[in-house]
PDB file of C-alpha atoms in Angstrom:
ATOM      1  CA  MET A   1       0.000   0.000   0.000  1.00  0.00           C
ATOM      2  CA  ASP A   2       1.252   3.472  -0.835  1.00  0.00           C
ATOM      3  CA  SER A   3       1.554   6.249   1.699  1.00  0.00           C
ATOM      4  CA  ARG A   4      -1.812   7.759   2.505  1.00  0.00           C
ATOM      5  CA  PHE A   5      -0.669  11.272   3.239  1.00  0.00           C
ATOM      6  CA  ASN A   6       2.588  13.197   3.254  1.00  0.00           C
ATOM      7  CA  LEU A   7       2.726  15.403   6.327  1.00  0.00           C
ATOM      8  CA  PHE A   8       5.739  17.198   4.850  1.00  0.00           C
ATOM      9  CA  GLU A   9       3.684  18.476   1.923  1.00  0.00           C
ATOM     10  CA  ASN A  10       1.100  20.083   4.186  1.00  0.00           C
ATOM     11  CA  GLU A  11       1.607  23.514   5.799  1.00  0.00           C
ATOM     12  CA  PHE A  12       0.279  22.459   9.202  1.00  0.00           C
ATOM     13  CA  GLY A  13       2.125  19.129   9.014  1.00  0.00           C
ATOM     14  CA  VAL A  14       5.422  20.897   8.340  1.00  0.00           C
ATOM     15  CA  ARG A  15       4.919  23.292  11.259  1.00  0.00           C
ATOM     16  CA  PHE A  16       4.122  20.349  13.537  1.00  0.00           C
ATOM     17  CA  ALA A  17       7.055  18.287  12.235  1.00  0.00           C
ATOM     18  CA  LYS A  18       9.524  21.101  12.995  1.00  0.00           C
ATOM     19  CA  ARG A  19       8.399  21.259  16.606  1.00  0.00           C
ATOM     20  CA  PHE A  20       8.277  17.464  16.897  1.00  0.00           C
ATOM     21  CA  ALA A  21      11.801  17.202  15.483  1.00  0.00           C
ATOM     22  CA  GLY A  22      12.947  19.843  17.974  1.00  0.00           C
ATOM     23  CA  VAL A  23      11.958  17.519  20.807  1.00  0.00           C
ATOM     24  CA  GLY A  24      14.028  14.795  19.164  1.00  0.00           C
ATOM     25  CA  VAL A  25      17.023  17.121  19.018  1.00  0.00           C
ATOM     26  CA  LEU A  26      16.589  17.934  22.706  1.00  0.00           C
ATOM     27  CA  LEU A  27      16.593  14.222  23.545  1.00  0.00           C
ATOM     28  CA  HIS A  28      19.756  13.660  21.478  1.00  0.00           C
ATOM     29  CA  GLN A  29      21.395  16.386  23.595  1.00  0.00           C
ATOM     30  CA  SER A  30      20.535  14.631  26.864  1.00  0.00           C
ATOM     31  CA  THR A  31      22.967  12.514  28.882  1.00  0.00           C
ATOM     32  CA  LEU A  32      20.971   9.363  28.142  1.00  0.00           C
ATOM     33  CA  PRO A  33      23.437   7.213  26.171  1.00  0.00           C
ATOM     34  CA  LYS A  34      22.852   7.440  22.416  1.00  0.00           C
ATOM     35  CA  ALA A  35      22.925   3.650  22.077  1.00  0.00           C
ATOM     36  CA  THR A  36      20.149   3.394  24.674  1.00  0.00           C
ATOM     37  CA  GLN A  37      18.097   5.994  22.819  1.00  0.00           C
ATOM     38  CA  GLU A  38      18.346   4.042  19.569  1.00  0.00           C
ATOM     39  CA  LEU A  39      17.683   0.656  21.195  1.00  0.00           C
ATOM     40  CA  VAL A  40      14.597   2.002  22.963  1.00  0.00           C
ATOM     41  CA  SER A  41      13.304   3.597  19.755  1.00  0.00           C
ATOM     42  CA  LEU A  42      13.949   0.422  17.809  1.00  0.00           C
ATOM     43  CA  ARG A  43      12.148  -1.795  20.340  1.00  0.00           C
ATOM     44  CA  ALA A  44       9.057   0.403  20.549  1.00  0.00           C
ATOM     45  CA  SER A  45       8.961   0.637  16.756  1.00  0.00           C
ATOM     46  CA  GLN A  46       9.138  -3.164  16.470  1.00  0.00           C
ATOM     47  CA  ILE A  47       6.212  -3.540  18.858  1.00  0.00           C
ATOM     48  CA  ASN A  48       4.197  -0.926  16.964  1.00  0.00           C
ATOM     49  CA  GLY A  49       5.023  -2.398  13.556  1.00  0.00           C
ATOM     50  CA  CYS A  50       6.450   0.869  12.254  1.00  0.00           C
ATOM     51  CA  GLY A  51       8.673  -0.016   9.286  1.00  0.00           C
ATOM     52  CA  HIS A  52       9.685   3.595   8.701  1.00  0.00           C
ATOM     53  CA  CYS A  53      10.972   4.055  12.268  1.00  0.00           C
ATOM     54  CA  ILE A  54      12.597   0.613  12.425  1.00  0.00           C
ATOM     55  CA  ASP A  55      14.466   1.490   9.224  1.00  0.00           C
ATOM     56  CA  MET A  56      15.547   4.844  10.620  1.00  0.00           C
ATOM     57  CA  HIS A  57      16.726   3.628  14.018  1.00  0.00           C
ATOM     58  CA  VAL A  58      18.548   0.548  12.731  1.00  0.00           C
ATOM     59  CA  LYS A  59      20.453   2.668  10.219  1.00  0.00           C
ATOM     60  CA  GLU A  60      21.220   5.487  12.680  1.00  0.00           C
ATOM     61  CA  ALA A  61      22.414   2.994  15.294  1.00  0.00           C
ATOM     62  CA  ALA A  62      24.577   1.121  12.777  1.00  0.00           C
ATOM     63  CA  ALA A  63      26.087   4.389  11.539  1.00  0.00           C
ATOM     64  CA  ALA A  64      26.921   5.267  15.154  1.00  0.00           C
ATOM     65  CA  GLY A  65      28.809   1.981  15.527  1.00  0.00           C
ATOM     66  CA  GLU A  66      26.148  -0.307  16.996  1.00  0.00           C
ATOM     67  CA  SER A  67      26.844  -3.957  16.182  1.00  0.00           C
ATOM     68  CA  ALA A  68      24.617  -5.987  13.887  1.00  0.00           C
ATOM     69  CA  VAL A  69      24.334  -8.660  16.579  1.00  0.00           C
ATOM     70  CA  ARG A  70      22.860  -6.256  19.112  1.00  0.00           C
ATOM     71  CA  LEU A  71      20.499  -4.746  16.545  1.00  0.00           C
ATOM     72  CA  HIS A  72      19.259  -8.188  15.532  1.00  0.00           C
ATOM     73  CA  LEU A  73      18.726  -9.218  19.151  1.00  0.00           C
ATOM     74  CA  VAL A  74      16.701  -6.194  20.277  1.00  0.00           C
ATOM     75  CA  ALA A  75      13.460  -8.039  19.518  1.00  0.00           C
ATOM     76  CA  ALA A  76      14.580 -10.872  21.836  1.00  0.00           C
ATOM     77  CA  TRP A  77      16.603  -8.876  24.344  1.00  0.00           C
ATOM     78  CA  ARG A  78      15.421 -10.937  27.317  1.00  0.00           C
ATOM     79  CA  GLU A  79      16.860 -14.046  25.645  1.00  0.00           C
ATOM     80  CA  SER A  80      20.275 -12.574  24.857  1.00  0.00           C
ATOM     81  CA  THR A  81      23.523 -11.748  26.625  1.00  0.00           C
ATOM     82  CA  VAL A  82      24.588  -8.640  24.706  1.00  0.00           C
ATOM     83  CA  PHE A  83      22.771  -5.908  26.639  1.00  0.00           C
ATOM     84  CA  THR A  84      23.856  -4.321  29.906  1.00  0.00           C
ATOM     85  CA  GLU A  85      21.580  -4.317  32.948  1.00  0.00           C
ATOM     86  CA  ALA A  86      20.939  -0.620  32.341  1.00  0.00           C
ATOM     87  CA  GLU A  87      19.968  -1.267  28.708  1.00  0.00           C
ATOM     88  CA  GLN A  88      17.713  -4.120  29.804  1.00  0.00           C
ATOM     89  CA  ALA A  89      15.955  -1.771  32.227  1.00  0.00           C
ATOM     90  CA  ALA A  90      15.477   0.787  29.440  1.00  0.00           C
ATOM     91  CA  LEU A  91      14.176  -1.869  27.038  1.00  0.00           C
ATOM     92  CA  ALA A  92      11.722  -3.121  29.677  1.00  0.00           C
ATOM     93  CA  LEU A  93      10.482   0.447  30.176  1.00  0.00           C
ATOM     94  CA  ALA A  94      10.142   0.862  26.411  1.00  0.00           C
ATOM     95  CA  GLU A  95       8.070  -2.309  26.156  1.00  0.00           C
ATOM     96  CA  GLU A  96       5.833  -1.599  29.131  1.00  0.00           C
ATOM     97  CA  GLY A  97       5.456   2.063  28.165  1.00  0.00           C
ATOM     98  CA  THR A  98       4.497   1.029  24.644  1.00  0.00           C
ATOM     99  CA  ARG A  99       2.085  -1.733  25.649  1.00  0.00           C
ATOM    100  CA  LEU A 100       0.040   0.330  28.077  1.00  0.00           C
ATOM    101  CA  ALA A 101      -3.223  -1.303  27.066  1.00  0.00           C
ATOM    102  CA  ASP A 102      -1.825  -4.773  27.782  1.00  0.00           C
ATOM    103  CA  ALA A 103      -1.375  -4.256  31.528  1.00  0.00           C
ATOM    104  CA  HIS A 104      -3.628  -2.452  33.954  1.00  0.00           C
ATOM    105  CA  GLU A 105      -0.653  -0.997  35.802  1.00  0.00           C
ATOM    106  CA  GLY A 106       1.254   0.285  32.786  1.00  0.00           C
ATOM    107  CA  VAL A 107       4.914   0.315  33.772  1.00  0.00           C
ATOM    108  CA  SER A 108       5.515  -2.109  36.639  1.00  0.00           C
ATOM    109  CA  ASP A 109       7.121  -1.085  39.903  1.00  0.00           C
ATOM    110  CA  GLU A 110       9.855  -3.665  39.261  1.00  0.00           C
ATOM    111  CA  THR A 111      10.790  -2.081  35.936  1.00  0.00           C
ATOM    112  CA  TRP A 112      10.626   1.399  37.412  1.00  0.00           C
ATOM    113  CA  GLU A 113      12.975   0.394  40.230  1.00  0.00           C
ATOM    114  CA  LEU A 114      15.471  -1.035  37.709  1.00  0.00           C
ATOM    115  CA  VAL A 115      15.354   2.167  35.673  1.00  0.00           C
ATOM    116  CA  ARG A 116      15.914   4.277  38.814  1.00  0.00           C
ATOM    117  CA  LYS A 117      18.834   2.021  39.800  1.00  0.00           C
ATOM    118  CA  HIS A 118      20.694   2.643  36.539  1.00  0.00           C
ATOM    119  CA  TYR A 119      19.806   6.191  35.493  1.00  0.00           C
ATOM    120  CA  ASP A 120      19.993   9.595  37.166  1.00  0.00           C
ATOM    121  CA  ASP A 121      17.030  11.987  37.242  1.00  0.00           C
ATOM    122  CA  ASP A 122      17.895  13.728  33.960  1.00  0.00           C
ATOM    123  CA  GLN A 123      18.379  10.391  32.210  1.00  0.00           C
ATOM    124  CA  VAL A 124      15.095   9.063  33.604  1.00  0.00           C
ATOM    125  CA  ALA A 125      13.324  12.160  32.309  1.00  0.00           C
ATOM    126  CA  ALA A 126      14.951  11.704  28.901  1.00  0.00           C
ATOM    127  CA  LEU A 127      14.120   7.991  28.842  1.00  0.00           C
ATOM    128  CA  VAL A 128      10.449   8.565  29.665  1.00  0.00           C
ATOM    129  CA  CYS A 129      10.269  11.294  27.017  1.00  0.00           C
ATOM    130  CA  GLN A 130      12.077   9.053  24.493  1.00  0.00           C
ATOM    131  CA  VAL A 131       9.476   6.313  24.960  1.00  0.00           C
ATOM    132  CA  ALA A 132       6.636   8.814  24.590  1.00  0.00           C
ATOM    133  CA  LEU A 133       8.170  10.473  21.536  1.00  0.00           C
ATOM    134  CA  ILE A 134       8.905   7.272  19.624  1.00  0.00           C
ATOM    135  CA  ASN A 135       5.401   6.010  20.289  1.00  0.00           C
ATOM    136  CA  ALA A 136       3.997   9.256  18.875  1.00  0.00           C
ATOM    137  CA  ALA A 137       6.328   9.014  15.856  1.00  0.00           C
ATOM    138  CA  ASN A 138       5.259   5.410  15.280  1.00  0.00           C
ATOM    139  CA  ARG A 139       1.633   6.413  15.291  1.00  0.00           C
ATOM    140  CA  LEU A 140       2.188   9.242  12.821  1.00  0.00           C
ATOM    141  CA  ALA A 141       4.048   6.951  10.434  1.00  0.00           C
ATOM    142  CA  VAL A 142       1.716   3.952  10.768  1.00  0.00           C
ATOM    143  CA  ILE A 143      -1.468   6.023  10.378  1.00  0.00           C
ATOM    144  CA  THR A 144      -0.147   7.637   7.183  1.00  0.00           C
ATOM    145  CA  HIS A 145       1.476   4.377   5.922  1.00  0.00           C
ATOM    146  CA  GLN A 146       5.068   5.611   5.775  1.00  0.00           C
ATOM    147  CA  LYS A 147       7.141   2.687   4.586  1.00  0.00           C
ATOM    148  CA  GLY A 148      10.609   1.570   5.653  1.00  0.00           C
ATOM    149  CA  GLY A 149      13.547   1.075   3.348  1.00  0.00           C
ATOM    150  CA  ALA A 150      14.414   4.469   1.915  1.00  0.00           C
ATOM    151  CA  TYR A 151      15.921   6.103   5.008  1.00  0.00           C
ATOM    152  CA  GLU A 152      19.639   6.896   4.976  1.00  0.00           C
ATOM    153  CA  ALA A 153      21.639   7.570   8.143  1.00  0.00           C
ATOM    154  CA  GLY A 154      21.871  11.292   8.797  1.00  0.00           C
ATOM    155  CA  MET A 155      18.606  12.241   7.057  1.00  0.00           C
ATOM    156  CA  PHE A 156      16.915  13.281  10.312  1.00  0.00           C
ATOM    157  CA  LYS A 157      19.818  15.518  11.296  1.00  0.00           C
ATOM    158  CA  ALA A 158      19.985  17.053   7.806  1.00  0.00           C
ATOM    159  CA  ALA A 159      16.242  17.746   7.817  1.00  0.00           C
ATOM    160  CA  VAL A 160      16.343  19.383  11.247  1.00  0.00           C
ATOM    161  CA  GLU A 161      19.386  21.498  10.498  1.00  0.00           C
ATOM    162  CA  GLY A 162      18.374  22.305   6.914  1.00  0.00           C
TER     163      GLY A 162
END
């Protein structure tokens, strides 16, 4: 199926996208490790079935030096040995924060405690915002049928700075 609608060809969509991208830039400037940001975005995008965002985050992470093994194992992170305890806590938060409708409590106390153990207040704030932002981005792309495959590493940065 082709894309339904191009937000970047609409005046309101462009104004919104600039502000939305600005939040992404702010998150990239946080002290939350860049690898964690990409892993969290990738995992939420996998859950949400967002090909456009999976494409983007795999390519950005690979360009930043992330290994193919780790990228391939994100979908099965609980059954792998390549993620740190801190990354596992972030991935658990990403999953629980993405699957809110699947659990009456949302993010479990156990996951929250693990996140608090590994991240300082600024990193926790960035992590929570990262999960919220990627879920919003996934919804925008899935609703409008943005497809994966055409993204090239650096496109987001070029669009924001350009």
